[in-house]
Amino acid sequence: MTAAHPSAAPKTVRVDLGDRSYDILIGPGLIATAAGEIAGRLKGRRMAVITDAHVAPLYLEPLMASLKATGIEAVSLVLPAGEKTKSFEHLIPVCEAILGARIERNDAVIALGGGVIGDLTGFAAGIVRRGSRFIQIPTSLLAQVDSSVGGKTGINSPHGKNLIGVFHQPDLVLADTDVLDTLSPREFRAGYAEVAKYGLIDKPDFFAWLENNWQAVFAGGDARIEAIAVSCQAKADVVAADERENGRRALLNLGHTFGHALEAATKYDGTRLVHGEGVAIGMVLAHQFSARMNLASPDDATRVEAHLKTVGLPTRMDDVPGDLPPAEKLMDAIAQDKKVKGGKLTFILTRGIGQSFVADDVPANEVLRFLEEKHPK
Ligand SMILES: NC(=O)c1ccc[n+]([C@@H]2O[C@H](COP(=O)([O-])OP(=O)(O)OC[C@H]3O[C@@H](n4cnc5c(N)ncnc54)[C@H](O)[C@@H]3O)[C@@H](O)[C@H]2O)c1
Ligand SMILES: [Zn+2]
């Protein structure tokens, strides 16, 4: 079989979870060689591939052809693209497709798409027959560096994002870095916010590297592979140390408390705000709030904002098109996202670039005052 880049061996990041450990392969041309990687690791020869209407015309056929050529019998289901697909309505056909394909013990469910398809398909794989094997072929940058790794799966509820789901680790993750060339620049930037996040959590050198190399990461090639591999390794380390988010894993939520509130405030309308954009604004707010609490220098918040702005990400609440609800309403969304105990919130704050920490005693009224300042209405 000829791969697009026969000479480039993929990078491998191992997620160390005992007998549930798995590999993340990162490199060019992996969709064309996916079946070989799968067949080498899994005994089953039946698969159900779940994808969306944007990804299907681009990558479904090559994947199905590769599976067929390897003797794997596969069915596929194409769902509408977009966050609204992460719902009960679409969970049902996914479960039925998996059952209809007679997926058994050693067979697998394959998610081919961005985080929406990965989260929904992973949830279905987690509940069908009380847990089916699951392979992630993430096609967005966000999915490659974040959502495909770590086993969090689920759907949204009118009460909030990701409130219904299970932990279900994949058996293999194949991140084909070439497919990112067809991602819209906006979606690429949104995924980049999560890449930058790993630097801001605890890798100041990586953040500095991104400040100098972001253009090469956007362009593709080795710098892109490197950024994705560092990100996956960072997430793999956190997940291996704290799979169920009892402690350290919460650091991955840097920027997400504010970000989720903004996503809720825009009713998950992707034309106004996509997840990674909310995270970008949220990370700037987390650094500014940390400075306000005298934990970090305001210069760090300025530096974070400057970099995210340079790559073209929104960094302020005012950057979100259309009206946002007043600060108290955003606070309600935050209270829904995080448990409030005695007027105190758990938040990811920072002492500087790459020095984030879990603060579990953040006064809710301070957050409200801060939001009122940043978003006077
Ligand atoms: N499970 C987790 O740990 C975790 C972590 C972070 C985010 N998430 C979730 O991930 C979701 C966001 O993921 P996303 O940003 O990938 O969104 P997405 O799946 O909606 O993909 C973004 C858009 O890009 C399109 N697309 C994907 N790959 C493409 C490609 N190669 N070429 C052209 N178009 C392509 C999709 O069809 C969609 O329109 C959110 O629901 C978020 O909650 C989950
Ligand atoms: Zn995220």
Coordinates of C-alpha atoms and ligand atoms in Angstrom, one line a residue:
M1 CA 0.0 0.0 0.0
T2 CA 1.3 3.5 -0.8
A3 CA 0.8 6.1 1.9
A4 CA 0.9 9.8 1.1
H5 CA 4.2 10.1 2.9
P6 CA 5.7 6.7 3.0
S7 CA 9.0 7.8 4.6
A8 CA 7.5 9.7 7.6
A9 CA 6.9 7.4 10.5
P10 CA 4.2 8.6 12.9
K11 CA 5.1 9.8 16.4
T12 CA 3.6 7.7 19.1
V13 CA 2.3 8.9 22.5
R14 CA 1.3 6.3 24.9
V15 CA -1.5 6.9 27.4
D16 CA -0.6 4.8 30.4
L17 CA -3.7 3.4 32.1
G18 CA -2.6 -0.1 33.0
D19 CA -4.5 -2.7 31.0
R20 CA -6.5 0.1 29.3
S21 CA -3.4 1.8 28.0
Y22 CA -3.4 2.9 24.3
D23 CA -1.4 4.6 21.6
I24 CA -1.9 7.9 19.9
L25 CA -0.3 7.9 16.5
I26 CA 0.4 11.3 15.1
G27 CA 1.6 12.0 11.6
P28 CA 0.8 12.5 7.9
G29 CA -1.2 10.1 5.8
L30 CA -2.6 8.1 8.7
I31 CA -6.1 7.7 7.2
A32 CA -4.8 5.8 4.2
T33 CA -2.9 3.4 6.6
A34 CA -5.5 3.4 9.3
A35 CA -6.7 -0.1 8.6
G36 CA -3.2 -1.6 9.0
E37 CA -2.7 0.1 12.3
I38 CA -6.2 -1.1 13.5
A39 CA -5.8 -4.7 12.2
G40 CA -2.4 -4.9 13.9
R41 CA -3.9 -4.1 17.3
L42 CA -7.5 -5.4 17.3
K43 CA -8.7 -8.9 16.5
G44 CA -12.2 -7.9 15.4
R45 CA -13.1 -7.6 11.7
R46 CA -16.3 -5.6 12.0
M47 CA -16.4 -1.8 12.4
A48 CA -19.0 0.9 12.5
V49 CA -17.7 4.3 11.3
I50 CA -19.5 7.4 12.5
T51 CA -18.7 10.7 10.9
D52 CA -20.3 14.1 9.9
A53 CA -21.5 15.7 6.7
H54 CA -18.4 17.9 6.4
V55 CA -15.8 15.1 7.0
A56 CA -17.6 12.3 5.1
P57 CA -17.0 13.7 1.5
L58 CA -13.3 14.3 2.3
Y59 CA -12.2 11.2 4.2
L60 CA -14.8 8.6 4.6
E61 CA -14.2 6.9 1.3
P62 CA -10.4 6.5 1.7
L63 CA -11.0 5.1 5.2
M64 CA -13.6 2.7 4.1
A65 CA -11.4 1.6 1.2
S66 CA -8.5 1.0 3.5
L67 CA -10.7 -1.0 5.9
K68 CA -12.1 -3.1 3.1
A69 CA -8.6 -3.8 1.6
T70 CA -7.6 -5.1 5.0
G71 CA -10.5 -7.5 5.3
I72 CA -12.5 -5.4 7.7
E73 CA -16.2 -5.2 7.1
A74 CA -17.5 -1.7 7.9
V75 CA -20.7 0.2 7.9
S76 CA -20.8 4.0 8.1
L77 CA -23.3 6.6 9.4
V78 CA -23.1 10.3 8.4
L79 CA -24.6 12.8 10.9
P80 CA -25.1 16.5 10.5
A81 CA -22.1 18.6 11.4
G82 CA -22.1 20.9 14.4
E83 CA -22.4 21.1 18.2
K84 CA -26.2 20.4 18.1
T85 CA -25.4 16.9 17.0
K86 CA -24.1 16.1 20.5
S87 CA -27.7 15.3 21.6
F88 CA -30.0 12.4 22.6
E89 CA -31.6 12.8 19.2
H90 CA -28.4 11.8 17.4
L91 CA -27.2 9.3 20.1
I92 CA -30.1 6.9 19.2
P93 CA -29.1 6.4 15.5
V94 CA -25.5 6.0 16.5
C95 CA -26.4 3.2 19.0
E96 CA -28.6 1.6 16.5
A97 CA -26.0 1.7 13.8
I98 CA -23.5 0.0 16.1
L99 CA -26.0 -2.7 17.0
G100 CA -27.1 -3.0 13.4
A101 CA -23.4 -3.6 12.4
R102 CA -23.3 -6.5 14.9
I103 CA -20.3 -5.1 16.6
E104 CA -19.1 -7.6 19.1
R105 CA -16.3 -7.9 21.8
N106 CA -13.3 -7.5 19.6
D107 CA -14.8 -5.3 16.9
A108 CA -14.8 -1.6 17.2
V109 CA -16.7 1.7 16.7
I110 CA -14.7 4.3 14.9
A111 CA -15.2 8.1 15.3
L112 CA -14.0 9.9 12.2
G113 CA -14.4 13.6 12.8
G114 CA -14.0 16.5 15.2
G115 CA -14.8 16.6 18.9
V116 CA -18.5 16.5 18.3
I117 CA -18.4 13.2 16.5
G118 CA -15.7 11.9 19.0
D119 CA -17.7 12.8 22.1
L120 CA -21.0 11.4 20.8
T121 CA -19.6 8.3 19.3
G122 CA -17.5 7.6 22.3
F123 CA -20.6 7.9 24.5
A124 CA -22.5 5.5 22.3
A125 CA -19.5 3.1 22.3
G126 CA -19.4 3.4 26.1
I127 CA -23.0 2.4 26.6
V128 CA -23.8 -0.1 23.8
R129 CA -23.4 -3.6 25.2
R130 CA -22.1 -1.9 28.4
G131 CA -19.0 -0.8 26.5
S132 CA -17.6 -1.5 23.0
R133 CA -14.1 -1.0 21.6
F134 CA -13.6 2.4 20.3
I135 CA -11.1 4.0 17.9
Q136 CA -10.7 7.8 17.5
I137 CA -9.7 9.2 14.1
P138 CA -9.8 12.9 15.1
T139 CA -9.9 15.3 12.1
S140 CA -10.0 18.7 13.8
L141 CA -7.0 20.2 15.6
L142 CA -9.1 20.4 18.7
A143 CA -10.0 16.8 18.6
Q144 CA -6.4 15.7 17.8
V145 CA -4.9 17.6 20.8
D146 CA -7.7 17.3 23.3
S147 CA -11.1 15.6 22.9
S148 CA -9.9 12.3 21.4
V149 CA -7.5 11.7 24.3
G150 CA -8.5 10.9 27.8
G151 CA -11.8 9.1 27.6
K152 CA -14.3 11.8 28.4
T153 CA -17.4 11.3 26.2
G154 CA -20.9 12.7 26.2
I155 CA -23.6 14.9 24.9
N156 CA -25.0 18.3 25.8
S157 CA -28.3 19.1 27.7
P158 CA -30.3 22.3 27.7
H159 CA -28.9 22.5 31.3
G160 CA -25.4 22.8 29.9
K161 CA -22.6 21.3 28.0
N162 CA -21.3 17.7 28.4
L163 CA -23.6 17.0 31.3
I164 CA -24.6 13.6 30.1
G165 CA -21.8 11.1 29.4
V166 CA -19.4 8.4 30.6
F167 CA -15.7 7.9 30.9
H168 CA -14.8 5.5 28.1
Q169 CA -11.2 5.2 26.9
P170 CA -10.4 4.6 23.2
D171 CA -8.3 1.6 22.2
L172 CA -6.4 3.6 19.6
V173 CA -6.2 7.2 18.4
L174 CA -5.0 8.0 14.9
A175 CA -4.3 11.7 14.3
D176 CA -3.6 12.3 10.6
T177 CA -2.0 15.7 10.5
D178 CA -2.6 16.1 6.8
V179 CA -6.4 16.3 7.2
L180 CA -6.0 19.6 9.1
D181 CA -5.3 21.3 5.8
T182 CA -9.0 21.2 4.9
L183 CA -10.1 22.5 8.3
S184 CA -11.3 26.1 8.1
P185 CA -8.8 28.6 9.4
R186 CA -11.3 29.6 12.1
E187 CA -11.6 26.0 13.4
F188 CA -7.8 25.5 13.2
R189 CA -7.3 28.6 15.3
A190 CA -9.9 27.4 17.8
G191 CA -8.0 24.1 18.2
Y192 CA -4.8 26.1 18.6
A193 CA -6.3 27.7 21.7
E194 CA -6.1 24.2 23.3
V195 CA -2.5 23.8 22.1
A196 CA -1.6 27.1 23.8
K197 CA -3.4 26.0 26.9
Y198 CA -0.9 23.2 27.5
G199 CA 1.9 25.8 27.6
L200 CA -0.1 28.0 29.9
I201 CA -0.9 25.1 32.3
D202 CA 2.7 24.0 33.1
K203 CA 4.9 24.3 30.0
P204 CA 6.2 27.9 29.8
D205 CA 9.0 26.8 27.4
F206 CA 6.3 25.3 25.0
F207 CA 4.3 28.6 25.2
A208 CA 7.5 30.5 24.3
W209 CA 8.2 28.0 21.4
L210 CA 4.6 28.6 20.2
E211 CA 5.1 32.4 20.3
N212 CA 8.1 31.9 17.9
N213 CA 6.8 29.0 15.8
W214 CA 3.0 29.4 15.5
Q215 CA 3.2 30.2 11.8
A216 CA 5.0 27.0 11.1
V217 CA 2.4 25.1 13.2
F218 CA -0.4 26.7 11.1
A219 CA 1.5 25.9 7.8
G220 CA 1.8 22.2 8.5
G221 CA 4.9 19.9 8.5
D222 CA 7.2 19.1 11.3
A223 CA 6.3 22.0 13.6
R224 CA 2.6 21.0 13.4
I225 CA 3.4 17.4 14.2
E226 CA 5.6 18.5 17.1
A227 CA 2.9 20.8 18.6
I228 CA 0.3 18.1 18.4
A229 CA 2.6 15.5 19.9
V230 CA 3.6 17.8 22.8
S231 CA 0.0 18.5 23.4
C232 CA -1.1 14.9 23.4
Q233 CA 1.8 14.0 25.7
A234 CA 0.7 16.7 28.1
K235 CA -2.8 15.5 28.1
A236 CA -1.7 11.8 28.3
D237 CA 0.4 12.7 31.4
V238 CA -2.4 14.4 33.1
V239 CA -4.9 11.6 32.3
A240 CA -2.5 8.9 33.4
A241 CA -2.1 10.7 36.8
D242 CA -5.7 11.5 37.3
E243 CA -8.1 9.7 34.9
R244 CA -11.3 10.6 36.7
E245 CA -10.5 14.3 37.5
N246 CA -10.1 14.0 41.3
G247 CA -7.3 16.6 41.2
R248 CA -4.7 17.5 38.6
R249 CA -6.9 16.8 35.6
A250 CA -9.0 19.8 36.5
L251 CA -6.0 21.9 35.2
L252 CA -7.1 21.0 31.7
N253 CA -10.1 23.3 32.4
L254 CA -7.9 26.4 32.3
G255 CA -10.0 29.0 30.6
H256 CA -13.0 26.7 30.4
T257 CA -15.2 28.0 33.2
F258 CA -15.4 31.4 31.6
G259 CA -15.4 29.8 28.1
H260 CA -18.3 27.5 28.9
A261 CA -20.3 30.4 30.3
L262 CA -19.8 32.3 27.0
E263 CA -20.7 29.2 25.0
A264 CA -23.9 28.9 27.0
A265 CA -24.6 32.7 26.7
T266 CA -24.4 32.3 22.9
K267 CA -26.6 29.2 23.0
Y268 CA -23.8 27.1 21.4
D269 CA -24.3 29.1 18.2
G270 CA -21.1 28.3 16.3
T271 CA -21.5 31.2 14.0
R272 CA -21.0 33.4 17.0
L273 CA -18.5 31.4 19.1
V274 CA -16.9 28.0 18.8
H275 CA -15.5 26.1 21.8
G276 CA -11.8 27.0 21.3
E277 CA -12.7 30.7 20.9
G278 CA -14.5 30.6 24.2
V279 CA -11.4 28.9 25.7
A280 CA -9.1 31.6 24.3
I281 CA -11.2 34.4 25.8
G282 CA -11.5 32.3 29.0
M283 CA -7.7 31.9 29.3
V284 CA -7.2 35.6 29.0
L285 CA -9.9 36.2 31.6
A286 CA -8.3 33.6 33.9
H287 CA -4.9 35.4 33.7
Q288 CA -6.5 38.8 34.2
F289 CA -8.5 37.6 37.1
S290 CA -5.4 36.0 38.6
A291 CA -3.6 39.3 38.3
R292 CA -6.5 41.1 39.9
M293 CA -6.3 38.6 42.8
N294 CA -2.6 39.6 43.1
L295 CA -1.5 36.0 42.2
A296 CA 0.2 36.9 38.9
S297 CA 1.7 39.8 37.1
P298 CA -0.6 41.7 34.8
D299 CA 2.2 41.4 32.2
D300 CA 1.5 37.7 31.9
A301 CA -2.1 38.4 31.0
T302 CA -1.0 40.9 28.5
R303 CA 1.5 38.4 27.0
V304 CA -1.2 35.7 26.7
E305 CA -3.7 38.1 25.1
A306 CA -1.0 39.3 22.7
H307 CA -0.2 35.9 21.4
L308 CA -3.8 34.7 21.1
K309 CA -4.7 37.9 19.3
T310 CA -1.7 37.5 16.9
V311 CA -2.9 34.1 15.7
G312 CA -6.3 35.6 15.1
L313 CA -8.3 34.4 18.1
P314 CA -10.8 36.5 20.0
T315 CA -9.5 37.5 23.4
R316 CA -12.2 39.7 24.9
M317 CA -15.9 39.3 25.7
D318 CA -16.5 42.2 23.4
D319 CA -15.0 40.2 20.5
V320 CA -18.1 37.9 20.6
P321 CA -20.5 39.2 17.9
G322 CA -24.0 40.1 19.1
D323 CA -25.2 40.9 22.6
L324 CA -24.1 38.9 25.6
P325 CA -26.3 38.6 28.7
P326 CA -25.3 40.7 31.7
A327 CA -22.6 39.6 34.2
E328 CA -25.1 38.1 36.7
K329 CA -26.4 35.8 33.9
L330 CA -22.9 34.7 33.0
M331 CA -22.4 34.0 36.7
D332 CA -25.4 31.7 36.7
A333 CA -23.8 29.8 33.9
I334 CA -20.6 29.5 35.8
A335 CA -22.5 28.3 38.9
Q336 CA -24.1 25.7 36.7
D337 CA -20.7 24.6 35.3
K338 CA -18.9 24.6 38.7
K339 CA -20.2 23.6 42.1
V340 CA -20.5 26.6 44.4
K341 CA -19.8 25.8 48.0
G342 CA -20.5 28.5 50.6
G343 CA -20.1 31.2 48.0
K344 CA -16.7 29.8 46.9
L345 CA -15.9 28.4 43.4
T346 CA -13.3 26.1 42.1
F347 CA -11.4 27.8 39.4
I348 CA -8.1 27.3 37.5
L349 CA -6.0 30.3 38.3
T350 CA -2.3 31.0 37.6
R351 CA 0.8 32.4 39.2
G352 CA 2.2 33.2 35.7
I353 CA 2.8 31.7 32.3
G354 CA 2.9 27.9 32.8
Q355 CA 2.1 28.1 36.5
S356 CA -1.6 27.2 36.7
F357 CA -3.2 25.7 39.8
V358 CA -6.5 24.5 41.0
A359 CA -8.0 27.2 43.4
D360 CA -11.0 25.8 45.3
D361 CA -11.8 28.9 47.4
V362 CA -12.4 31.6 44.8
P363 CA -15.1 34.0 46.1
A364 CA -18.0 34.1 43.7
N365 CA -18.6 37.8 44.4
E366 CA -15.1 38.6 43.3
V367 CA -15.7 36.8 40.0
L368 CA -19.0 38.7 39.5
R369 CA -17.3 42.0 40.2
F370 CA -14.6 41.2 37.7
L371 CA -17.1 40.2 35.1
E372 CA -19.1 43.4 35.6
E373 CA -15.9 45.3 35.0
K374 CA -15.0 43.4 31.9
H375 CA -18.5 43.4 30.5
P376 CA -20.3 46.5 31.7
K377 CA -24.0 46.3 30.8
Ligands
LIG1 N1 -14.0 14.8 25.4 C1 -13.2 15.8 25.7 O1 -12.3 15.6 26.6 C2 -13.3 17.1 25.1 C3 -12.3 18.0 25.2 C4 -12.4 19.2 24.5 C5 -13.5 19.5 23.7 N2 -14.5 18.6 23.6 C6 -15.7 18.8 22.8 O2 -15.3 18.9 21.4 C7 -16.3 19.6 20.7 C8 -15.6 20.5 19.8 O3 -14.8 19.8 18.9 P1 -14.4 20.4 17.4 O4 -13.9 21.8 17.6 O5 -13.6 19.4 16.8 O6 -15.8 20.6 16.8 P2 -16.5 19.8 15.6 O7 -16.5 18.4 15.7 O8 -17.9 20.5 15.4 O9 -15.6 20.2 14.3 C9 -15.5 21.5 13.9 C10 -16.0 21.7 12.4 O10 -14.9 21.3 11.6 C11 -15.4 20.3 10.7 N3 -14.3 19.4 10.4 C12 -13.7 18.5 11.3 N4 -12.6 18.0 10.7 C13 -12.5 18.6 9.5 C14 -11.5 18.5 8.4 N5 -10.4 17.7 8.5 N6 -11.7 19.2 7.3 C15 -12.8 20.0 7.2 N7 -13.7 20.2 8.1 C16 -13.6 19.4 9.3 C17 -16.6 19.7 11.4 O11 -17.5 19.1 10.5 C18 -17.2 20.9 12.1 O12 -18.0 21.6 11.2 C19 -17.1 20.3 21.7 O13 -18.4 19.7 21.8 C20 -16.4 20.1 23.0 O14 -17.2 20.1 24.1 C21 -14.4 17.4 24.3
ZN2 ZN -11.6 22.6 25.6

